[in-house]
Structures are given as C-alpha cells and as structure tokens.
Tab-separated table of C-alpha atoms and ligand atoms in Angstrom:
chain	number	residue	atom	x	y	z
A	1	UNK	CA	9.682	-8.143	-0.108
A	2	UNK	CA	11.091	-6.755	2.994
A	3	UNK	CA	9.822	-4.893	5.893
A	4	UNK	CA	11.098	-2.811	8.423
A	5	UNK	CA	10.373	-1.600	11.988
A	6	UNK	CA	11.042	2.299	12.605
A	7	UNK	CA	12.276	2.178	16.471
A	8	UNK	CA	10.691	5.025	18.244
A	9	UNK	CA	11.201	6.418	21.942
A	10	UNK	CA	12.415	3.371	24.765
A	11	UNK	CA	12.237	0.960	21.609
A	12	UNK	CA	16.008	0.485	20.451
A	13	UNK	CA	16.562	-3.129	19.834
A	14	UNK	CA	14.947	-5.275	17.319
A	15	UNK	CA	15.224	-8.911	19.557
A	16	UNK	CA	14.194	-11.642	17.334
A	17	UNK	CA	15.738	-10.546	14.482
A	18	UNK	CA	17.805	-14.110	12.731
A	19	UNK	CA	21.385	-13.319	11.946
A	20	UNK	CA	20.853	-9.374	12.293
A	21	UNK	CA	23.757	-7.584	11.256
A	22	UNK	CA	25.017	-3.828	10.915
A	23	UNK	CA	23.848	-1.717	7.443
A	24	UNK	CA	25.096	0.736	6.282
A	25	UNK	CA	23.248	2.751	3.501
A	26	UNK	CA	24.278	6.180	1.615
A	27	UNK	CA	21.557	8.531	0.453
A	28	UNK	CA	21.527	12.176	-0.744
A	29	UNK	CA	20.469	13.401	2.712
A	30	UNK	CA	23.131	11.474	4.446
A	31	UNK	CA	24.393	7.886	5.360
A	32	UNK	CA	21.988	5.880	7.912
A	33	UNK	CA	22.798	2.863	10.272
A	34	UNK	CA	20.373	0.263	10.904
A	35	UNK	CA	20.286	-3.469	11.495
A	36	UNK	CA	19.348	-6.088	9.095
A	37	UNK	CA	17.807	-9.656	9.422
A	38	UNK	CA	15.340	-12.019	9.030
A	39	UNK	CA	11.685	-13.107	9.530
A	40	UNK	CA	9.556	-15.090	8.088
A	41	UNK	CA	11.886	-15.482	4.782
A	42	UNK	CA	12.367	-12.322	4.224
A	43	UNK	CA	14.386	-9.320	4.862
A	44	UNK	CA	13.574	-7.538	8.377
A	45	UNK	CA	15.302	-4.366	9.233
A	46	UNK	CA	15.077	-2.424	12.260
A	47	UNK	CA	15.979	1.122	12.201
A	48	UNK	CA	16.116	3.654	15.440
A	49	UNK	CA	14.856	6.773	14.765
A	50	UNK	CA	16.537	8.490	17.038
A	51	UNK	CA	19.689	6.980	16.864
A	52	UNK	CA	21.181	3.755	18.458
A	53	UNK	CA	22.091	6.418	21.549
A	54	UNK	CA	19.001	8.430	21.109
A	55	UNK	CA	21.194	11.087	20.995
A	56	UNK	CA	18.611	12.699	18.050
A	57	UNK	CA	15.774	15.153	19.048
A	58	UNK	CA	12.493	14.889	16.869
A	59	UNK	CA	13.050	17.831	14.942
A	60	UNK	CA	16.351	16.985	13.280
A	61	UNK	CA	15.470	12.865	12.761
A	62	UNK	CA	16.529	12.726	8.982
A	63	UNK	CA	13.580	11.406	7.997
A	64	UNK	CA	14.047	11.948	4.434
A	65	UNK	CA	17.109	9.604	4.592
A	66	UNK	CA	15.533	6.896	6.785
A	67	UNK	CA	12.467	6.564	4.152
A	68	UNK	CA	14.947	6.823	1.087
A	69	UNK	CA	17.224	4.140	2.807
A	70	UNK	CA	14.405	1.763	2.943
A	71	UNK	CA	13.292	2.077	0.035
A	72	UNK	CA	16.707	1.383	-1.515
A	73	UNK	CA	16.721	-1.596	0.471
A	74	UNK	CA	13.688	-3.030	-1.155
A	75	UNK	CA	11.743	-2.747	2.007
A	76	UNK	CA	8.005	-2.223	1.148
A	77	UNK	CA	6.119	-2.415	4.693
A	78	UNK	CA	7.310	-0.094	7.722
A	79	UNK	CA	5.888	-0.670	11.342
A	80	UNK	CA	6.733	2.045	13.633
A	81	UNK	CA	6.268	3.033	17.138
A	82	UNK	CA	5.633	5.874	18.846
A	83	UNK	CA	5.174	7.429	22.411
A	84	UNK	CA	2.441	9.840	22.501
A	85	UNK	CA	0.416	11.733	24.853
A	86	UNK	CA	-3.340	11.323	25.403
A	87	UNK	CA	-5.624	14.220	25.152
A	88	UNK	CA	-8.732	11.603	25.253
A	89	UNK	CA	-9.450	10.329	28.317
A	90	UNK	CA	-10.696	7.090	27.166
A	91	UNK	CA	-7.296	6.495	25.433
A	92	UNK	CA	-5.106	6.122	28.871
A	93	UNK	CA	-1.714	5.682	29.711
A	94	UNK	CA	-0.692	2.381	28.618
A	95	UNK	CA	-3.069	2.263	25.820
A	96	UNK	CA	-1.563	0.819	22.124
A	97	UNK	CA	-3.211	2.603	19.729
A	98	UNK	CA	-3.163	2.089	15.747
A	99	UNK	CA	-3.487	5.471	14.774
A	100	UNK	CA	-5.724	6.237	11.593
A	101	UNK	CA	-5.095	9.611	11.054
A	102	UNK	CA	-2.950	12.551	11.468
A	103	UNK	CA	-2.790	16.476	11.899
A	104	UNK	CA	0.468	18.397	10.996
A	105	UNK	CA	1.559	20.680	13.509
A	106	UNK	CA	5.688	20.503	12.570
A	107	UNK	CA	7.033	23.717	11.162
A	108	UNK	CA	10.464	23.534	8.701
A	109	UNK	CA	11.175	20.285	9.203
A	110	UNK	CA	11.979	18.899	5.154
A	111	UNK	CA	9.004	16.964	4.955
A	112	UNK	CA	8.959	16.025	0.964
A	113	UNK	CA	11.010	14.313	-1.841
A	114	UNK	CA	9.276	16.359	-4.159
A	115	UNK	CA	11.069	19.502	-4.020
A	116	UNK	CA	11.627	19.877	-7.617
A	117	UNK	CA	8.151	19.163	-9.030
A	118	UNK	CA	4.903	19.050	-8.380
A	119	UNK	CA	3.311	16.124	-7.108
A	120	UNK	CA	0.549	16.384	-4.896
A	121	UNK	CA	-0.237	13.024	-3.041
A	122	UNK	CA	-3.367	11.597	-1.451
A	123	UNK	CA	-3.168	10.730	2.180
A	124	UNK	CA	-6.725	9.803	2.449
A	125	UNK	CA	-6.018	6.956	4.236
A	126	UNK	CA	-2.640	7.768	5.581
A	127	UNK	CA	-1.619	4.496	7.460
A	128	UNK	CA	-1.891	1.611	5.197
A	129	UNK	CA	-5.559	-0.644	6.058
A	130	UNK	CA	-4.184	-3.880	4.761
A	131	UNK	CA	-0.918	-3.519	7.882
A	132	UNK	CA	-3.843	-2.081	10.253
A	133	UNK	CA	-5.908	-4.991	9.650
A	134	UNK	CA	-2.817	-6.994	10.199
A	135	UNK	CA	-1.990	-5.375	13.486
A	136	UNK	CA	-5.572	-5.967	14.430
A	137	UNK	CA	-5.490	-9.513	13.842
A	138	UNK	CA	-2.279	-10.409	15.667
A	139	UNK	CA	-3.188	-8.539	18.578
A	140	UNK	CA	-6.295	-10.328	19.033
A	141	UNK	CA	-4.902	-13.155	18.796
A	142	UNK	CA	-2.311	-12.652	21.552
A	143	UNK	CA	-4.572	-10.976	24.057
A	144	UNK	CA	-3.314	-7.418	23.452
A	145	UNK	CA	-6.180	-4.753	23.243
A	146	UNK	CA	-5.410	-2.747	20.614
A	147	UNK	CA	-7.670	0.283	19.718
A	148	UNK	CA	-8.414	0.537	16.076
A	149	UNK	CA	-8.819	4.109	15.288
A	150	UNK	CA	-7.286	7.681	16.731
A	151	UNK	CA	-6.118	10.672	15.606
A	152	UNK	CA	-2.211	11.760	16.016
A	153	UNK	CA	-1.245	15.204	16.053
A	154	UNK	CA	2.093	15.870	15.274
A	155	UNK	CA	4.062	19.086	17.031
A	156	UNK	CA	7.589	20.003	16.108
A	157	UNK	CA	8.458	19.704	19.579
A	158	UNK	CA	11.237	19.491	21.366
A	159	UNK	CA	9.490	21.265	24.044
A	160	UNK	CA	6.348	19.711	24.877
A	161	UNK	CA	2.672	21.543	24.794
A	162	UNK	CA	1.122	24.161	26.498
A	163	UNK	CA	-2.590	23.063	27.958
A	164	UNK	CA	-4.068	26.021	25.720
A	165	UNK	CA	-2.518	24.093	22.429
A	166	UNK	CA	-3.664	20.881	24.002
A	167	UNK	CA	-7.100	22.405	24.211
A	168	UNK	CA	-7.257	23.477	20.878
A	169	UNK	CA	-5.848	20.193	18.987
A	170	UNK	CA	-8.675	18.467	21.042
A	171	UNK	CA	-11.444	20.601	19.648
A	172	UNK	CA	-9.346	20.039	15.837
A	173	UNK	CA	-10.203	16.474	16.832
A	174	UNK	CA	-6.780	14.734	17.696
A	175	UNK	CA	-6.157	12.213	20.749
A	176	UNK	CA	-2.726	11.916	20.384
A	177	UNK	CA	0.269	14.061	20.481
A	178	UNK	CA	3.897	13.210	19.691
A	179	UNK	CA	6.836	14.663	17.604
A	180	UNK	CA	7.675	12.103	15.378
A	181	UNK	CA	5.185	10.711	13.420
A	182	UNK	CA	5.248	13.433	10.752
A	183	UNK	CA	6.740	13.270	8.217
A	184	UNK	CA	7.632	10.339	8.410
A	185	UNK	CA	4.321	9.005	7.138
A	186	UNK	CA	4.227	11.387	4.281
A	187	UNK	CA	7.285	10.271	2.909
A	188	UNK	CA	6.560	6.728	2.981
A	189	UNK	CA	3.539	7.391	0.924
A	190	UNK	CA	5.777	9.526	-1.272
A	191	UNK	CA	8.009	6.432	-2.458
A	192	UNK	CA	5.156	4.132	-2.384
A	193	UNK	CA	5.994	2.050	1.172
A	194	UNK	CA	2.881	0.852	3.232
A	195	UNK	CA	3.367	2.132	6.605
A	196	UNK	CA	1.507	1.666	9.855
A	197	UNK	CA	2.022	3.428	13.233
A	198	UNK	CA	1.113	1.751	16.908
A	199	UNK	CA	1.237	4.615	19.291
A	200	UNK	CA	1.958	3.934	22.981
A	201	UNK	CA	0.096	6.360	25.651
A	202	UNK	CA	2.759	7.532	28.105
A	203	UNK	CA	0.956	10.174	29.836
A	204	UNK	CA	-1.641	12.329	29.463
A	205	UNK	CA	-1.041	15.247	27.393
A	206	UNK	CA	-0.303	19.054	29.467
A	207	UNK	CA	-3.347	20.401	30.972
A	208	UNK	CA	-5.342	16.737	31.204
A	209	UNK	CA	-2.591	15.456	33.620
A	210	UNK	CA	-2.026	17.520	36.775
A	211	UNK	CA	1.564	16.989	37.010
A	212	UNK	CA	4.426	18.633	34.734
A	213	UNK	CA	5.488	16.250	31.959
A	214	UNK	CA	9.017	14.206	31.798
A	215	UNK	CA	10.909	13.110	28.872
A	216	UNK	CA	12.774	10.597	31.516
A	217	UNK	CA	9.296	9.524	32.782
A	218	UNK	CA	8.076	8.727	28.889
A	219	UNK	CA	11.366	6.755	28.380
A	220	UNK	CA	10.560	4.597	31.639
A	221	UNK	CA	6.980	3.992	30.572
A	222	UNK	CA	8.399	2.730	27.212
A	223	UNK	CA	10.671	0.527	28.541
A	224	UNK	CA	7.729	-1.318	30.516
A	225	UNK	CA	5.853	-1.800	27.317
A	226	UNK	CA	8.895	-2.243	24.453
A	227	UNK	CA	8.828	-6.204	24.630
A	228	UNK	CA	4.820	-5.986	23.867
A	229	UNK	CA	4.954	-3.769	20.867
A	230	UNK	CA	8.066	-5.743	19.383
A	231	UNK	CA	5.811	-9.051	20.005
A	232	UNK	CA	3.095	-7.366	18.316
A	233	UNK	CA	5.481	-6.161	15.615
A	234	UNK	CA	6.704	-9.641	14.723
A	235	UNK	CA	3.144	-10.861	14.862
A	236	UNK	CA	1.964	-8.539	12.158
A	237	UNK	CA	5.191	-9.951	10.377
A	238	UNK	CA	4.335	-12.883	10.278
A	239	UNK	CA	1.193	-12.553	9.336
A	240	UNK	CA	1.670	-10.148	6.591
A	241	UNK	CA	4.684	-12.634	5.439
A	242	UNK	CA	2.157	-14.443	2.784
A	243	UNK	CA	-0.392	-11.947	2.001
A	244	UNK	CA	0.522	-10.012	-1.061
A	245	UNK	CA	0.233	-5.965	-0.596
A	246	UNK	CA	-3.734	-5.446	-1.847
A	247	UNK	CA	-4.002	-1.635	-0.370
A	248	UNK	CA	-3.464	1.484	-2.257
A	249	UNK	CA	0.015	2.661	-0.604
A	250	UNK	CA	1.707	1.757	-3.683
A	251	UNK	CA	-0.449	2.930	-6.222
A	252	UNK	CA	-0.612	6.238	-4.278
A	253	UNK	CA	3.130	7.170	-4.320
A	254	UNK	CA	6.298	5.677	-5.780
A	255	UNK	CA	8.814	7.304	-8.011
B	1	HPA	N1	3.584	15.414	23.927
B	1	HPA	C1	4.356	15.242	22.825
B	1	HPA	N2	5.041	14.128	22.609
B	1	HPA	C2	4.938	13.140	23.509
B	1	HPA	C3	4.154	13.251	24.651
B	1	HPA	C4	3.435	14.450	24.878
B	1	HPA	O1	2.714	14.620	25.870
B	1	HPA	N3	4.275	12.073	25.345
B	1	HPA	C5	5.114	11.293	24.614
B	1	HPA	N4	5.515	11.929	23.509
C-alpha cells in the first residue's frame, strides 16, 4: 500500500524520504513529476502541488492528473498541506489544523473524473477519520497541538478575499480559507484514496487582520513551520504503516 504527501505552499521537499528518486507518470490530463521513496516498508511519494519551482498558481494545479497519478501508482493514503487564512479568532496564526470539512467556493476549475456519467459521490465525511485519528495520535504524542475539527473554504483565488466575502463565509460557517484544497479532495474520494488535510494558519484572513495580505509573507510563515508538518507527516506514516484502511474512503469512490 503506498501513501503519498501532496506538498502545499513553503512545503517542497519530502526530507526523510529512503532512496527517493525522480517519477515520472503519464496520465490523460498530462505527465506529472514527483519523488518516490520509502517509509515504513512501503512506497512514500511526495508530490508538490505547485510545482518543484512553485511556478503553478492554484487555479491551474492539474489536480485531476496529480490524483490520477497516484492512483496509478498504487498509492491509497494522501496527506496534504495547506496554508490557509483564519477567519476564527481562536484558530491563530501558527495554528495546525486537521480540517473536517469543506465549502466550495472555486469556479471552472475541472473538478471531476466523472465527466461522462453520472456518479454522484458522498462526501459526508470528506477527509478520511481513520488518517484524522492518525494525525491526532502522532501529534499528541510529539507535543504538537493539533486542533481536531474546522471548516475550509475553498476560493478560486489567485487574488485573495475581500473582508465582505470573508464576512460572509464566516456566517456560512468556515474558519479557513485557502485555494487549494478543492478539488483536490473530491477527486481523491472519486478514485477511492483516503485523504487527509493539515492546514497551517498563516495570517488572518482580509478584514480580521488590519494589515494588507502577502503571498511572500505566507511563504515565510511556511517555511518556519515546514519541518513540523513533515515530522507530523511521517508520524502519521508510521503509524498508519500497520493498520489496515477500516474507513469508508474506499467504499465511497473507486472506479
Ligand atoms: N486566503 C486565501 N488563501 C490563503 C490565505 C488567505 O488569507 N492565507 C494563505 N492562503
């Protein structure tokens, strides 16, 4: 069974990976890079969303490739990271979150395999509870406070929000904001992959900080906190390493 880590903002290298090496894998939507290895016994791969140069903006990630690679690669657990904004207070900068739910703000980004028939999927539980629980665990146990639940709202970005929109995702219920997280969920539940999201808090979202918002100052932020996730990443590896998957991610998708 293999697993992979989805690199988000500030978090391009997979450290700890044994005898990582370049892959290479061709998929209808186009050909994707990442880096294999291993952990635990079995396959790790690490894959940057945004590019090894993060030379690509949210809105034109291929995320339909990156799932599809994965899955051709027998991976059947993806971690990923992701830099958000807060718009709850008690959620601060610096704060690792593992989000629970989502709200889908993207517009006409491809954000389905199922183009050609209809298949309607449940995302009751969107991230998968047996990786969540796993998260939990290892972070515990290395001192890391980890908040268990919060709601990510994704926006097709590249701009960032107004503080009207800000206002009005809080009252839809979200604490989180970032650009990447959907679809790239979806489609994991689509072809049947467990997937589980920690969220970092850069900033506060427009409107609840006072000061204009940075792309350079999330990237900085990230950089501080890149060698915690990853820890907590290969953590939740290892812990997951000899648990068989008892959730419903694969039940709930595949094709
Ligand atoms: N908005 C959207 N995406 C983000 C933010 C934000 O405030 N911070 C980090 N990613």
């Amino acid at each position: 069974m293999g697993t992979a880590i989805i690199g988000g903002t500030g978090v391009y290298d997979p450290g700890a990976l044994e005898a990582a090496g370049e892959e290479r894998v061709d998929t209808p939507w186009g050909e994707v890079h990442l880096q294999r290895g291993r952990r635990a016994g079995a396959d790790l791969f690490f894959l940057a969303r945004h590019g090894a140069d993060h030379s690509v903006p949210p809105h034109r990630v291929n995320y339909r490739a990156n799932i599809w690679a994965l899955r051709e690669l027998g991976v059947e657990r993806i971690l990923a990271t992701a830099a958000v904004g807060s718009l709850n207070r008690e959620m601060e900068p610096g704060a690792f979150v593992a989000v629970d739910q989502f709200i889908d703000q993207t517009r006409g980004r491809p954000g389905t395999f199922f183009d050609d028939r209809v298949v309607h999927t449940d995302l009751s539980e969107p991230y998968c509870t047996q990786m969540r629980q796993a998260l939990a665990g290892a972070a515990q146990e290395m001192g890391i406070h980890l908040l268990s639940t919060g709601c990510y709202i994704c926006t097709e970005g590249p701009r960032f929000e107004t503080p009207a929109e800000i206002r009005a995702y809080r009252r839809w219920g979200a604490d989180l904001v970032g650009m990447t997280g959907v679809p790239e969920v979806v489609l994991a539940r689509e072809a049947g992959i467990c997937y589980a999201t920690v969220a970092q808090v850069t900033n506060y979202a427009a409107g609840v900080s006072p000061r204009p918002l940075s792309h350079q100052e999330v990237v900085e932020f990230m950089a501080h906190s890149a060698l915690t996730m990853r820890q907590l990443f290969l953590a939740a590896v290892d812990r997951l390493a000899g648990q068989p998957r008892d959730c419903c991610c694969a039940a709930l998708g595949g094709f």
